[in-house]
PDB file of C-alpha atoms in Angstrom:
ATOM      1  CA  UNK Q   1      30.624  -0.697  36.630  1.00 43.00           C
ATOM      2  CA  UNK Q   2      27.554  -2.032  34.375  1.00 51.00           C
ATOM      3  CA  UNK Q   3      27.198  -1.546  30.601  1.00 53.00           C
ATOM      4  CA  UNK Q   4      23.561  -1.436  28.327  1.00 52.00           C
ATOM      5  CA  UNK Q   5      20.996  -1.332  28.429  1.00 52.00           C
ATOM      6  CA  UNK Q   6      20.906  -2.281  33.461  1.00 56.00           C
ATOM      7  CA  UNK Q   7      22.851   0.394  33.542  1.00 56.00           C
ATOM      8  CA  UNK Q   8      21.219   3.022  31.948  1.00 59.00           C
ATOM      9  CA  UNK Q   9      17.646   1.679  33.855  1.00 73.00           C
ATOM     10  CA  UNK Q  10      18.586   1.363  37.385  1.00 69.00           C
ATOM     11  CA  UNK Q  11      17.257   2.599  41.263  1.00 73.00           C
ATOM     12  CA  UNK Q  12      17.068   6.530  39.588  1.00 74.00           C
ATOM     13  CA  UNK Q  13      15.514   6.162  35.359  1.00 71.00           C
ATOM     14  CA  UNK Q  14      17.693   8.400  34.048  1.00 79.00           C
ATOM     15  CA  UNK Q  15      17.448   9.840  29.646  1.00 83.00           C
ATOM     16  CA  UNK Q  16      18.841   7.105  28.702  1.00 82.00           C
ATOM     17  CA  UNK Q  17      17.703   4.645  30.141  1.00 84.00           C
ATOM     18  CA  UNK Q  18      13.941   6.337  29.314  1.00 85.00           C
ATOM     19  CA  UNK Q  19      15.232   6.469  25.883  1.00 87.00           C
ATOM     20  CA  UNK Q  20      15.438   2.873  25.711  1.00 86.00           C
ATOM     21  CA  UNK Q  21      12.019   2.765  27.066  1.00 87.00           C
ATOM     22  CA  UNK Q  22      10.896   5.269  24.633  1.00 90.00           C
ATOM     23  CA  UNK Q  23      13.124   3.183  22.020  1.00 92.00           C
ATOM     24  CA  UNK Q  24      11.365  -0.396  22.963  1.00 91.00           C
ATOM     25  CA  UNK Q  25       7.390   0.988  23.530  1.00 92.00           C
ATOM     26  CA  UNK Q  26       7.857   2.410  18.814  1.00 94.00           C
ATOM     27  CA  UNK Q  27       9.113  -0.979  18.361  1.00 94.00           C
ATOM     28  CA  UNK Q  28       5.912  -2.257  20.541  1.00 93.00           C
ATOM     29  CA  UNK Q  29       3.538   0.156  18.758  1.00 94.00           C
ATOM     30  CA  UNK Q  30       4.786  -0.626  15.326  1.00 94.00           C
ATOM     31  CA  UNK Q  31       5.243  -3.656  14.791  1.00 94.00           C
ATOM     32  CA  UNK Q  32       1.322  -2.780  15.885  1.00 94.00           C
ATOM     33  CA  UNK Q  33       1.058  -1.367  13.190  1.00 94.00           C
ATOM     34  CA  UNK Q  34       2.728  -2.909  10.679  1.00 94.00           C
ATOM     35  CA  UNK Q  35       0.574  -6.610  11.327  1.00 95.00           C
ATOM     36  CA  UNK Q  36      -2.309  -5.123  11.085  1.00 94.00           C
ATOM     37  CA  UNK Q  37      -1.715  -2.839   7.932  1.00 95.00           C
ATOM     38  CA  UNK Q  38      -0.212  -6.883   6.808  1.00 95.00           C
ATOM     39  CA  UNK Q  39      -4.025  -7.896   8.030  1.00 96.00           C
ATOM     40  CA  UNK Q  40      -5.891  -5.048   6.756  1.00 95.00           C
ATOM     41  CA  UNK Q  41      -4.464  -5.722   2.544  1.00 95.00           C
ATOM     42  CA  UNK Q  42      -5.050  -9.250   3.130  1.00 95.00           C
ATOM     43  CA  UNK Q  43      -8.412  -9.546   3.863  1.00 95.00           C
ATOM     44  CA  UNK Q  44      -8.825  -6.324   1.021  1.00 95.00           C
ATOM     45  CA  UNK Q  45      -7.437  -8.612  -1.627  1.00 94.00           C
ATOM     46  CA  UNK Q  46      -9.340 -11.679  -0.848  1.00 94.00           C
ATOM     47  CA  UNK Q  47     -12.523  -8.389  -0.794  1.00 93.00           C
ATOM     48  CA  UNK Q  48     -10.672  -8.654  -4.354  1.00 92.00           C
ATOM     49  CA  UNK Q  49     -10.296 -12.175  -5.413  1.00 92.00           C
ATOM     50  CA  UNK Q  50     -13.791 -12.743  -4.576  1.00 92.00           C
ATOM     51  CA  UNK Q  51     -15.547  -9.780  -6.342  1.00 89.00           C
ATOM     52  CA  UNK Q  52     -13.105  -9.764  -9.803  1.00 86.00           C
ATOM     53  CA  UNK Q  53     -14.514 -14.329  -9.448  1.00 87.00           C
ATOM     54  CA  UNK Q  54     -18.228 -14.395  -8.471  1.00 89.00           C
ATOM     55  CA  UNK Q  55     -18.705 -10.759  -9.350  1.00 82.00           C
ATOM     56  CA  UNK Q  56     -21.310 -11.175 -12.305  1.00 82.00           C
ATOM     57  CA  UNK Q  57     -19.930  -9.976 -15.919  1.00 79.00           C
ATOM     58  CA  UNK Q  58     -21.107  -7.533 -17.882  1.00 75.00           C
ATOM     59  CA  UNK Q  59     -21.541  -8.004 -21.733  1.00 70.00           C
ATOM     60  CA  UNK Q  60     -18.488  -7.370 -23.265  1.00 72.00           C
ATOM     61  CA  UNK Q  61     -18.826  -4.686 -26.476  1.00 73.00           C
ATOM     62  CA  UNK Q  62     -15.590  -3.124 -28.560  1.00 75.00           C
ATOM     63  CA  UNK Q  63     -15.903  -0.511 -30.893  1.00 81.00           C
ATOM     64  CA  UNK Q  64     -12.589   1.234 -33.199  1.00 86.00           C
ATOM     65  CA  UNK Q  65     -12.228   4.419 -34.939  1.00 85.00           C
ATOM     66  CA  UNK Q  66     -10.186   4.901 -37.961  1.00 86.00           C
ATOM     67  CA  UNK Q  67     -10.048   9.143 -38.333  1.00 86.00           C
ATOM     68  CA  UNK Q  68      -8.643  10.893 -40.720  1.00 86.00           C
ATOM     69  CA  UNK Q  69      -5.491  12.895 -38.348  1.00 81.00           C
ATOM     70  CA  UNK Q  70      -5.349  16.324 -40.918  1.00 81.00           C
ATOM     71  CA  UNK Q  71      -2.331  19.028 -39.406  1.00 80.00           C
ATOM     72  CA  UNK Q  72      -0.202  21.929 -41.086  1.00 79.00           C
ATOM     73  CA  UNK Q  73       2.847  19.407 -41.175  1.00 82.00           C
ATOM     74  CA  UNK Q  74       1.491  16.635 -41.771  1.00 81.00           C
ATOM     75  CA  UNK Q  75      -1.811  14.004 -41.304  1.00 82.00           C
ATOM     76  CA  UNK Q  76      -1.834  10.786 -40.765  1.00 86.00           C
ATOM     77  CA  UNK Q  77      -3.949   8.395 -39.407  1.00 84.00           C
ATOM     78  CA  UNK Q  78      -5.133   7.078 -36.050  1.00 84.00           C
ATOM     79  CA  UNK Q  79      -7.033   4.065 -34.071  1.00 86.00           C
ATOM     80  CA  UNK Q  80      -9.636   4.949 -31.521  1.00 84.00           C
ATOM     81  CA  UNK Q  81     -10.270   1.255 -29.197  1.00 81.00           C
ATOM     82  CA  UNK Q  82     -11.989   0.543 -26.277  1.00 73.00           C
ATOM     83  CA  UNK Q  83     -12.719  -3.167 -26.107  1.00 63.00           C
TER      84      UNK Q  83
END
């Protein structure tokens, strides 16, 4: 008696054969999707790196602000900054 894939996919395909063929199709589909996802992610990453190094730089502006904080139960100082 045969066992495994060849036994399930004989002259009259059984439910096991159809399940195996479906699993093989799914494996191929997900393999292609993952490969194209990595290719797309690499292209986006390369584009981002090129943009980061080649884009003109804006003039740097930095501002800081020191403000008192007054509350009913205490107080403090708030330091805010942009850079």
